[in-house]
Coordinates of N, CA and C in Angstrom, one line a residue:
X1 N -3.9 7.5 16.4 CA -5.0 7.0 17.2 C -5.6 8.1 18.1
X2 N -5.0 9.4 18.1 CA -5.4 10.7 18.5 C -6.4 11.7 18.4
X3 N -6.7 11.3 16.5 CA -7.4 11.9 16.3 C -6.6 12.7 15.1
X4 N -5.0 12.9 15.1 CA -5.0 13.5 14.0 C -4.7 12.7 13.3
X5 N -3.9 13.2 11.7 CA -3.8 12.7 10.6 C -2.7 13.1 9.7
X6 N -2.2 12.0 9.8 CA -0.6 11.6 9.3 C -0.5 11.8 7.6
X7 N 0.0 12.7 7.1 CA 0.3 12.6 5.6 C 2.0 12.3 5.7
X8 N 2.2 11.2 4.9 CA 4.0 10.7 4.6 C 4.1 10.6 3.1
X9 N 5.1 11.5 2.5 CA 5.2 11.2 1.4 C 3.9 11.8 0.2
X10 N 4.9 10.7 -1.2 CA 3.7 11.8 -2.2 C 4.8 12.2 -2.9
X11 N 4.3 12.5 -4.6 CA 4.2 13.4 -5.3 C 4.1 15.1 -4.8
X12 N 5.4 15.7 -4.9 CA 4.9 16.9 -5.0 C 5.6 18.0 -5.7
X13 N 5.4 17.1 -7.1 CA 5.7 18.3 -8.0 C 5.7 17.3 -9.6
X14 N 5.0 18.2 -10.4 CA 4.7 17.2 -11.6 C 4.6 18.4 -12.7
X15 N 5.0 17.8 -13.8 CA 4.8 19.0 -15.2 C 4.2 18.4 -16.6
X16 N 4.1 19.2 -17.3 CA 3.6 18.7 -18.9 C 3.8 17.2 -19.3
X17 N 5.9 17.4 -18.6 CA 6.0 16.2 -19.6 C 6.2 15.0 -18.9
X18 N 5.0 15.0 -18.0 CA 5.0 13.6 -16.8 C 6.0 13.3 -16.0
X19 N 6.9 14.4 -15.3 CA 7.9 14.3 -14.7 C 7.6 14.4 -13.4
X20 N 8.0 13.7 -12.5 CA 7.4 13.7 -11.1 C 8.9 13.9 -10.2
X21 N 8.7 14.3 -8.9 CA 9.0 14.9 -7.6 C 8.5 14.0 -6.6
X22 N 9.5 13.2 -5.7 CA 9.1 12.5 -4.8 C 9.5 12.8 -3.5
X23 N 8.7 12.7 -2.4 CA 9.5 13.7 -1.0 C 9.3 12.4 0.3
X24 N 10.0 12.7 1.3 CA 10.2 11.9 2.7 C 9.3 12.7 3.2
X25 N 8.9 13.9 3.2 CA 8.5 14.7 4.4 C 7.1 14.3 4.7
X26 N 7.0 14.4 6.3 CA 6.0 14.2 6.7 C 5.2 15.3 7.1
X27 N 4.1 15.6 7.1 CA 3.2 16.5 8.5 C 1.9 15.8 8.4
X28 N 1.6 16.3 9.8 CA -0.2 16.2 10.8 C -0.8 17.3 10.7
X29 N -2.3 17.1 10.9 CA -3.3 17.6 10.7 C -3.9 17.2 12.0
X30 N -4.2 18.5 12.9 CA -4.6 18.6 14.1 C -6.1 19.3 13.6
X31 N -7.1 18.4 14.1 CA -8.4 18.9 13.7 C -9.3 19.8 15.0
X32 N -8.4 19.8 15.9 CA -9.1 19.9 17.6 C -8.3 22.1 16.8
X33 N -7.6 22.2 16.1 CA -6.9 23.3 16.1 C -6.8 23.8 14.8
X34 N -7.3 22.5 13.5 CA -7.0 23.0 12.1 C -5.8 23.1 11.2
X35 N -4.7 22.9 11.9 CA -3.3 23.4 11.9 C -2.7 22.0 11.4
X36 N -1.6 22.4 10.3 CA -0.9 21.3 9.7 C 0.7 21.5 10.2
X37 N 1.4 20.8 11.0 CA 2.3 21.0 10.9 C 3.6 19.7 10.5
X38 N 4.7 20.6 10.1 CA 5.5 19.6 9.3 C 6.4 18.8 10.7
X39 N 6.7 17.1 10.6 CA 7.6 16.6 11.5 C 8.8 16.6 11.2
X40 N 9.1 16.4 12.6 CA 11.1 16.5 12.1 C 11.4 15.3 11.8
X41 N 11.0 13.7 11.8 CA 11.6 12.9 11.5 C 11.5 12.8 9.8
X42 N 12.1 11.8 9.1 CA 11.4 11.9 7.5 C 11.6 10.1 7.7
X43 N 10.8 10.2 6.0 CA 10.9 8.5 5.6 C 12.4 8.4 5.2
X44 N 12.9 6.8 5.4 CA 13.8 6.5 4.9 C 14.1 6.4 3.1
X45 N 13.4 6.6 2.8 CA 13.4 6.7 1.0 C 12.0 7.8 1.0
X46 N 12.4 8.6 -0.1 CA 11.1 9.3 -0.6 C 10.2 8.3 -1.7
X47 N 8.6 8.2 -1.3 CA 7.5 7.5 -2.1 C 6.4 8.1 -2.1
X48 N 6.1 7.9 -3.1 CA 4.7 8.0 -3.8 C 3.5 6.5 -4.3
X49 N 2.6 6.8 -4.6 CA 1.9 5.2 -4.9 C 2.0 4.2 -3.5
X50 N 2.4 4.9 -2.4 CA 2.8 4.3 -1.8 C 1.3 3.9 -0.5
X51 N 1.5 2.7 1.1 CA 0.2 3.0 1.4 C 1.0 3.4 2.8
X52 N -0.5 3.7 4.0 CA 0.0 4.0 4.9 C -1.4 3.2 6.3
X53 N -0.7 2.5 6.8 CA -1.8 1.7 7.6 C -1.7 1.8 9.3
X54 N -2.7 2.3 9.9 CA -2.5 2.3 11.6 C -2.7 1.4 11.9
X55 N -1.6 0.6 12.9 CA -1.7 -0.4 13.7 C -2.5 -0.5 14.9
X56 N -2.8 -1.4 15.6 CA -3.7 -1.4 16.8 C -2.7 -0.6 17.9
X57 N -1.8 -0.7 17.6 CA -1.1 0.1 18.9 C -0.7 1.4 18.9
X58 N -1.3 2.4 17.8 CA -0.9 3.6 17.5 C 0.1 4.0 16.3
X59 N 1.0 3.1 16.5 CA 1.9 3.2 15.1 C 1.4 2.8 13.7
X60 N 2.1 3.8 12.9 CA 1.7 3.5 11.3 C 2.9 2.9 10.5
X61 N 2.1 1.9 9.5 CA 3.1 1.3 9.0 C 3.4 2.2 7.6
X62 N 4.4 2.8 6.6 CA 4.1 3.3 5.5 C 5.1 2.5 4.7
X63 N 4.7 1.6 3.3 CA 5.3 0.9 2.8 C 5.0 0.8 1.6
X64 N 6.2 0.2 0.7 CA 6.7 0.0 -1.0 C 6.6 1.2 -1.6
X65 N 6.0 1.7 -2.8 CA 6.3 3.2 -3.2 C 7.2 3.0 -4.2
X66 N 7.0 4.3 -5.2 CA 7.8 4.5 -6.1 C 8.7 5.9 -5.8
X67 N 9.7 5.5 -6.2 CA 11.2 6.9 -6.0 C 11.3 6.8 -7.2
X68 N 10.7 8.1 -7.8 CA 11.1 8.9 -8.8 C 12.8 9.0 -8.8
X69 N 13.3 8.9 -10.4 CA 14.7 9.8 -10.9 C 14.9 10.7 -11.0
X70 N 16.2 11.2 -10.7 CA 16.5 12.6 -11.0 C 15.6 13.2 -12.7
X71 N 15.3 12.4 -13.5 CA 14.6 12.8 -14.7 C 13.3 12.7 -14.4
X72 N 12.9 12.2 -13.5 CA 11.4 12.4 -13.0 C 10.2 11.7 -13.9
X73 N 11.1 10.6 -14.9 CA 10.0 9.6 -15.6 C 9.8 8.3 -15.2
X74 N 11.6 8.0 -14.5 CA 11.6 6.5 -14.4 C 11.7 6.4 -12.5
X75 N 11.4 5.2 -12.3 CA 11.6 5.2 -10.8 C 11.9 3.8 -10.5
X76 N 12.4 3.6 -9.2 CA 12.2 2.3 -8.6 C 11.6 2.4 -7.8
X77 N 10.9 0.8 -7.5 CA 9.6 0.6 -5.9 C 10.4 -0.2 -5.1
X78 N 9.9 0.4 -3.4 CA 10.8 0.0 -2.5 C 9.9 -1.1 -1.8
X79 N 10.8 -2.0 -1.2 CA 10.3 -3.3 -0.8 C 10.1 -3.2 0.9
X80 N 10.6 -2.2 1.4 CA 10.5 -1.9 2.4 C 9.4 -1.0 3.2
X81 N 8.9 -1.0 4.3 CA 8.4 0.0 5.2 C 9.3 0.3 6.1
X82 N 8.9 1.8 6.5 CA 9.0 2.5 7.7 C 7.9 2.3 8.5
X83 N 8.3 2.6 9.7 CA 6.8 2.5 11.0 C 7.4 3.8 12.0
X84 N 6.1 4.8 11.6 CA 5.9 5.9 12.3 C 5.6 5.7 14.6
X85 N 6.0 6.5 15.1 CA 5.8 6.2 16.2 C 4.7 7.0 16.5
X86 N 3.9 6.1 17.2 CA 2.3 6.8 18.1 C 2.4 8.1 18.1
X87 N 3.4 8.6 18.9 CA 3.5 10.0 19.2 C 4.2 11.2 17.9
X88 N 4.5 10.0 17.1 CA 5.2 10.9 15.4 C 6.4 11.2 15.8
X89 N 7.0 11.3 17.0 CA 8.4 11.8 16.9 C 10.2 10.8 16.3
X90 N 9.3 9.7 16.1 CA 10.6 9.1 15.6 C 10.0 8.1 14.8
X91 N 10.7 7.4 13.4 CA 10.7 6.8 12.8 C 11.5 5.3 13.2
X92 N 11.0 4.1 12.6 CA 11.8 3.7 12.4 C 11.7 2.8 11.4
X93 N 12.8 3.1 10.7 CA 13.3 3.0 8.9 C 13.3 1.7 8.7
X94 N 13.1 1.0 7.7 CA 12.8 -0.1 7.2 C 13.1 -1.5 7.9
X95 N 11.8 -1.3 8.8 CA 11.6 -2.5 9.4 C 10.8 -3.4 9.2
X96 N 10.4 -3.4 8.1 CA 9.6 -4.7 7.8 C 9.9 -4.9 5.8
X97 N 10.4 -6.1 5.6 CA 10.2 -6.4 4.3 C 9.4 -7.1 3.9
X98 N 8.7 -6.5 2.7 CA 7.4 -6.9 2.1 C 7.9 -7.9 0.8
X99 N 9.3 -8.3 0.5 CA 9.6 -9.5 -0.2 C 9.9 -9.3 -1.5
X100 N 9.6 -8.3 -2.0 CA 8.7 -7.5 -3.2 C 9.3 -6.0 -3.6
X101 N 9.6 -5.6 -4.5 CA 9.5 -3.9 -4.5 C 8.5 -3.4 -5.4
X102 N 7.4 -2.9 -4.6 CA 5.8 -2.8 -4.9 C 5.9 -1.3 -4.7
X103 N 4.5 -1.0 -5.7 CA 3.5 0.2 -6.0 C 2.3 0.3 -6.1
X104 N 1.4 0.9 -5.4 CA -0.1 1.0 -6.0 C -0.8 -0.7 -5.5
X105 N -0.1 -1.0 -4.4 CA -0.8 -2.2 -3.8 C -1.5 -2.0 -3.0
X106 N -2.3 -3.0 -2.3 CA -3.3 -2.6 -1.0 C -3.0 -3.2 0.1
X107 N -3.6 -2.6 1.2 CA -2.5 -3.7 2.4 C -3.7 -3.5 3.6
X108 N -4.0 -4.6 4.8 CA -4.7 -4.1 5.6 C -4.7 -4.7 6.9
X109 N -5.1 -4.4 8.1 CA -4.5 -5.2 9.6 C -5.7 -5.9 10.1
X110 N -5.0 -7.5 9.8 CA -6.0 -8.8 10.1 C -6.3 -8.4 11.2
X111 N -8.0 -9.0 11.8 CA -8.4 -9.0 13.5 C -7.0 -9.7 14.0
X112 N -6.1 -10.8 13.5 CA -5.2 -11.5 14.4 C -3.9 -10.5 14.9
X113 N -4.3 -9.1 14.3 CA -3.4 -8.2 14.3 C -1.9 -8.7 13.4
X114 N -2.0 -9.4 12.4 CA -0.9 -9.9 11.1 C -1.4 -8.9 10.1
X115 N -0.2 -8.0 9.2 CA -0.6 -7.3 8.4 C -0.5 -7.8 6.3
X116 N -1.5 -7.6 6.5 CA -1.9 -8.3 4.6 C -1.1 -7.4 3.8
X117 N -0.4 -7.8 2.8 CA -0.3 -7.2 1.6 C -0.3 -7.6 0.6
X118 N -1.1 -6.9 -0.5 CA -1.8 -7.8 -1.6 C -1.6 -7.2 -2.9
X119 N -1.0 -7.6 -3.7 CA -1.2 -7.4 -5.3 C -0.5 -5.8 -5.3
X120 N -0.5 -5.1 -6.4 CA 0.4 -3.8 -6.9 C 1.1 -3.9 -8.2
X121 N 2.4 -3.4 -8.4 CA 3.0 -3.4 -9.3 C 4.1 -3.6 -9.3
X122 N 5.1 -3.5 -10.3 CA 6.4 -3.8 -9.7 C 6.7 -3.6 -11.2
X123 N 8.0 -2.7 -11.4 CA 8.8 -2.1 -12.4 C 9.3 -0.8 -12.8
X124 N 9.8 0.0 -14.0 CA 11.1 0.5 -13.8 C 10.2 2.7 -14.0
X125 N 8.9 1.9 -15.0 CA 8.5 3.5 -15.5 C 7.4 3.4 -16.1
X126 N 7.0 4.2 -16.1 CA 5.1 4.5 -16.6 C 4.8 3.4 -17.9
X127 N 5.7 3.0 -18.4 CA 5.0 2.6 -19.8 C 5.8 1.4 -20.2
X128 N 7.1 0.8 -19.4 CA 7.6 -0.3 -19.7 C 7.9 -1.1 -18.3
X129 N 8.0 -2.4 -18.4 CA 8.4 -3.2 -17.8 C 8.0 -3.6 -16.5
X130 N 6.6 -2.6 -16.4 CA 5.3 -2.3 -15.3 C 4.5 -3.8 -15.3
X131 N 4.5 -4.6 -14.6 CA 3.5 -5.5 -14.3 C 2.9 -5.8 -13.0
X132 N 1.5 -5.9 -13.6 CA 0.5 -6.0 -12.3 C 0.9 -7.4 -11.2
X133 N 0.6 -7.6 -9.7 CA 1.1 -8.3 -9.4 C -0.1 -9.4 -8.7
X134 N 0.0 -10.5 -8.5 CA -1.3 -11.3 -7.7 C -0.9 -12.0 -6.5
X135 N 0.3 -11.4 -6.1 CA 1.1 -12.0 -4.5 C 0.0 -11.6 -3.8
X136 N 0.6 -12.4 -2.6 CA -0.3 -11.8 -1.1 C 0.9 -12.2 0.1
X137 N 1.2 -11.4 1.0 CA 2.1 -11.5 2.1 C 1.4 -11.0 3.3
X138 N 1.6 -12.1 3.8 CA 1.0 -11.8 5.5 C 2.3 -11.6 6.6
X139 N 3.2 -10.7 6.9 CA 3.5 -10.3 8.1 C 3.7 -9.5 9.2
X140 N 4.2 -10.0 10.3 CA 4.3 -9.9 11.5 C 4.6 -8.1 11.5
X141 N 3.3 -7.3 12.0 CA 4.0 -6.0 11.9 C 4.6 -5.3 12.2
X142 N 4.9 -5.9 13.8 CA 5.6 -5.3 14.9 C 7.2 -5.6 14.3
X143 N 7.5 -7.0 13.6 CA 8.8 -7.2 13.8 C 9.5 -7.2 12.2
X144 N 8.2 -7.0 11.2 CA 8.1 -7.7 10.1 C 8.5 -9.2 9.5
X145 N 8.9 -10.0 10.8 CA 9.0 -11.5 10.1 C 7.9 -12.2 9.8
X146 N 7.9 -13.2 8.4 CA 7.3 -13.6 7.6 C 6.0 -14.3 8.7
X147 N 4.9 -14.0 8.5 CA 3.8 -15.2 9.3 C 3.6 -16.3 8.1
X148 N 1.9 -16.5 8.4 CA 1.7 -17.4 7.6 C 2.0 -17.7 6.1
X149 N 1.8 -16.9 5.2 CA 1.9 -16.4 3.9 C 3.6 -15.9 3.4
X150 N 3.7 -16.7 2.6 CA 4.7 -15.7 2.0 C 4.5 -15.1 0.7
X151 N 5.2 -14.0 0.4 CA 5.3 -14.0 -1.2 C 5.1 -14.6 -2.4
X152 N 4.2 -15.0 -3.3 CA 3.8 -15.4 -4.2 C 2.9 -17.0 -3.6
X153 N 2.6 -17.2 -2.3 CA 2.1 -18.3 -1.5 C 0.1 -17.6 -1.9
X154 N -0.4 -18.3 -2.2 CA -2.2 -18.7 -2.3 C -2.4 -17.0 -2.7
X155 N -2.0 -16.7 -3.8 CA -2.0 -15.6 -4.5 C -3.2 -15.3 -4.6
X156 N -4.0 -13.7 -5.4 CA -5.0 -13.8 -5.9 C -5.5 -14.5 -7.2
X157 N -6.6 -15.0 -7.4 CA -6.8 -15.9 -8.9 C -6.6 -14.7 -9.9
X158 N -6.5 -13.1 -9.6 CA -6.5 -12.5 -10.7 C -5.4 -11.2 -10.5
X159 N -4.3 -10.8 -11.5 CA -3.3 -9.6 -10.7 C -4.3 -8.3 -10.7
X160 N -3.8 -7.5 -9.7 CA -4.7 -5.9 -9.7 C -3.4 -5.1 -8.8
X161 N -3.9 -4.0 -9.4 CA -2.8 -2.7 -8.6 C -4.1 -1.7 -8.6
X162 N -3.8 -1.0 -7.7 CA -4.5 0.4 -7.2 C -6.0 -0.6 -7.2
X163 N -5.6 -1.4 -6.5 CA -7.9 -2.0 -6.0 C -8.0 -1.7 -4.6
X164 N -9.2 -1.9 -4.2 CA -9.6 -1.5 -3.1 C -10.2 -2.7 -1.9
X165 N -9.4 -2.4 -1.0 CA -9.7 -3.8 0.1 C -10.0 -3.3 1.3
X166 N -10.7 -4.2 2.3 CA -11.1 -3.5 3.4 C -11.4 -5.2 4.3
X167 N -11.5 -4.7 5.4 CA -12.0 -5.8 6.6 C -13.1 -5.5 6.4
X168 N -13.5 -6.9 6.2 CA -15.2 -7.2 7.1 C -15.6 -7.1 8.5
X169 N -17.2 -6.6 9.0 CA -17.3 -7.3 10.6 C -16.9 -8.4 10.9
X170 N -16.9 -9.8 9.6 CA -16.1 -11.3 10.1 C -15.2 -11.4 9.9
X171 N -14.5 -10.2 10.2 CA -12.8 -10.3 9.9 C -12.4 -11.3 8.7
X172 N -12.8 -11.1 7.8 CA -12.5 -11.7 6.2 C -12.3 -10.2 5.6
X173 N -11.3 -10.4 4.5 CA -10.8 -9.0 3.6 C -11.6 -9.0 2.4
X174 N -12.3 -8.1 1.6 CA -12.7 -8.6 0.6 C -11.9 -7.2 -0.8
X175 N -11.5 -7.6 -1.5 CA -10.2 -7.0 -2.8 C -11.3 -6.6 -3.6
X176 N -11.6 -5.6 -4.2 CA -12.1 -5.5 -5.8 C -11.3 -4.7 -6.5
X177 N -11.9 -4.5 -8.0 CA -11.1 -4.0 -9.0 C -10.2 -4.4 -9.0
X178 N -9.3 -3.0 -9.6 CA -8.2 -2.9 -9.7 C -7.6 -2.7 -11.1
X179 N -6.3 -2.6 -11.5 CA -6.0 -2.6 -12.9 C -4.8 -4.1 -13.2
X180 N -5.2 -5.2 -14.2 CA -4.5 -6.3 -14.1 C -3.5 -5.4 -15.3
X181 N -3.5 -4.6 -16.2 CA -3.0 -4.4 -17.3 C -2.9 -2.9 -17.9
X182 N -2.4 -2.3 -18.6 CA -2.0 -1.0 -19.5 C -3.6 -1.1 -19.9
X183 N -4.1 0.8 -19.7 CA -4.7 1.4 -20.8 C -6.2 0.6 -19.9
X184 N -7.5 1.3 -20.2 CA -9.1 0.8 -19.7 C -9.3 -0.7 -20.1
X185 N -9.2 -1.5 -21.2 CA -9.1 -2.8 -21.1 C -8.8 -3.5 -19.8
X186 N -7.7 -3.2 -19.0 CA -7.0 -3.5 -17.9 C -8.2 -3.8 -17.1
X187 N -9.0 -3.0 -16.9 CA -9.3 -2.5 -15.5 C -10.9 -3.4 -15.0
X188 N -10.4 -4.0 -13.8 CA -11.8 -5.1 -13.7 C -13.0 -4.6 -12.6
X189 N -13.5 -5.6 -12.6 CA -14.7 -5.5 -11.9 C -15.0 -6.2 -10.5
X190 N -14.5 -7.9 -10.8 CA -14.4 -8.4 -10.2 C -14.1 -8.3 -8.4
X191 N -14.5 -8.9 -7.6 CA -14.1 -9.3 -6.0 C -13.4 -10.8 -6.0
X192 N -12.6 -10.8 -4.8 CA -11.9 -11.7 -3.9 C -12.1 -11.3 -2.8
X193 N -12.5 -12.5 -2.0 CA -12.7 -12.8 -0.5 C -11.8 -13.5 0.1
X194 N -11.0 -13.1 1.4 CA -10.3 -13.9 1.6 C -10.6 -14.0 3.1
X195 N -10.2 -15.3 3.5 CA -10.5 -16.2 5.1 C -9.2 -16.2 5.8
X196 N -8.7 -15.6 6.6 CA -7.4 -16.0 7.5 C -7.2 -17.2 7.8
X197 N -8.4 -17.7 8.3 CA -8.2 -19.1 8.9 C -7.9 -20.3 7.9
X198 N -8.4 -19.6 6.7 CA -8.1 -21.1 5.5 C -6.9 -20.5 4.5
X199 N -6.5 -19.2 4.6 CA -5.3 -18.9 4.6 C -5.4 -19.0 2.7
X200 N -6.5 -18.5 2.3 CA -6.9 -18.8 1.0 C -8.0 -17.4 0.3
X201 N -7.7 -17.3 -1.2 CA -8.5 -16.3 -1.9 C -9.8 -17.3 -1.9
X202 N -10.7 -16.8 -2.4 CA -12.4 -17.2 -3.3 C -12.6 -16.0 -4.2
X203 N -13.0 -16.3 -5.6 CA -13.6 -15.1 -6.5 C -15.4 -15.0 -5.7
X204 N -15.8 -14.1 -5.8 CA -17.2 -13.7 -5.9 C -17.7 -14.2 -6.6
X205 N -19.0 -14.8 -7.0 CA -19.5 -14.7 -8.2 C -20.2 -13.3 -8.4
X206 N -20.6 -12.9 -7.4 CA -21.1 -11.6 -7.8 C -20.3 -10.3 -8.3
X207 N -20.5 -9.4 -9.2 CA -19.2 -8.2 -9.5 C -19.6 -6.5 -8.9
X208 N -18.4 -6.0 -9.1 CA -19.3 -4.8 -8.9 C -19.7 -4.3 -10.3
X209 N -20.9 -3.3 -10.1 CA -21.5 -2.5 -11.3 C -20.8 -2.0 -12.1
X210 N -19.5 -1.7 -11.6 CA -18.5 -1.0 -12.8 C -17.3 -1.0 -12.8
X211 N -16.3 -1.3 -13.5 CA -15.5 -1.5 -13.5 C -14.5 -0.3 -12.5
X212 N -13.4 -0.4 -11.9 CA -13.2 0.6 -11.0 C -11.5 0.8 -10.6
X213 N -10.6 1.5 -10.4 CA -9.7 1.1 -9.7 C -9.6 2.2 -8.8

């Protein structure tokens, strides 16, 4: 909430034969000075695919993610977040469960200050046993106990991983894209709007122009 900018996590190291490298480490990006430096605390599991969301009070929540294998094809997604402290100097390690062990989902912090998480993936490796997901979980960020919403409760009408969501000025979320499936077929066009107060999806009738994730 400073001004600078938190990188956690990531890919950082990949080759020919789609073998990936997953790391804990964190550093900031001080724009007043240009300067990146690395923190001393780390994440509790190393992730990639993963998201990272500022809370109203300074702290960032960073959660689900994929942990690459020692072979660097297969991985598992973690169901958990860590929540960074305001000041970056301390972590604390998996305080909130998301119900779920998710990848490539979207997540975002209701005006009621309850944090959304919506749709992603869930499975073992690039090419098997990978399914898109249409959950939505609404909790408590500070403590992560369940609020209104739980896991698989007034889902989206359609699954998507890697789409794109955001708050409205009327504090309504609105979801597009995404990928419901393997390969460009998969990948939609469509919007969802969702209402806190009615604790419910709506499709759009309207789409976007091109399909997108």
């Amino acid at each position: 909430s400073d001004g600078r900018v938190l990188f956690a996590g990531g890919v950082t190291a990949a080759n020919a034969n789609a073998t990936f490298t997953t790391t804990t480490a964190l550093e900031v990006f001080d724009p007043t000075t240009g300067v990146f430096t690395t923190l001393t605390p780390t994440l509790s599991v190393a992730r990639a695919h993963h998201t990272s969301t500022l809370l109203s009070d300074g702290r960032v929540l960073v959660c689900g993610g994929r942990l690459y294998n020692s072979s660097g094809t297969g991985f598992s997604a973690s169901q958990n977040c860590d929540r960074v402290a305001a000041n970056l100097s301390s972590i604390d390690s998996a305080v909130v469960n998301l119900g779920a062990s998710l990848s490539d989902h979207a997540d975002v912090l209701l005006p009621s200050g309850l944090f959304m998480v919506v749709g992603g993936r869930e499975g073992t490796n690039e090419t098997n046993n990978v399914r898109s997901l249409a959950q939505t979980s609404i909790l408590t960020a500070t403590t992560g106990s369940p609020a209104s919403l739980t896991a698989n409760a007034n889902g989206l009408a359609n699954a998507r991983a890697e789409a794109m969501a955001a708050v409205l000025p009327t504090g309504s979320v609105l979801i597009c894209g995404g990928a419901n499936g393997a390969g460009p077929n998969g990948v939609q066009q469509d919007c969802e709007f969702f209402v806190e107060s009615n604790a419910s999806w709506t499709t759009l009738s309207g789409q976007m122009l091109n399909k997108r994730t």
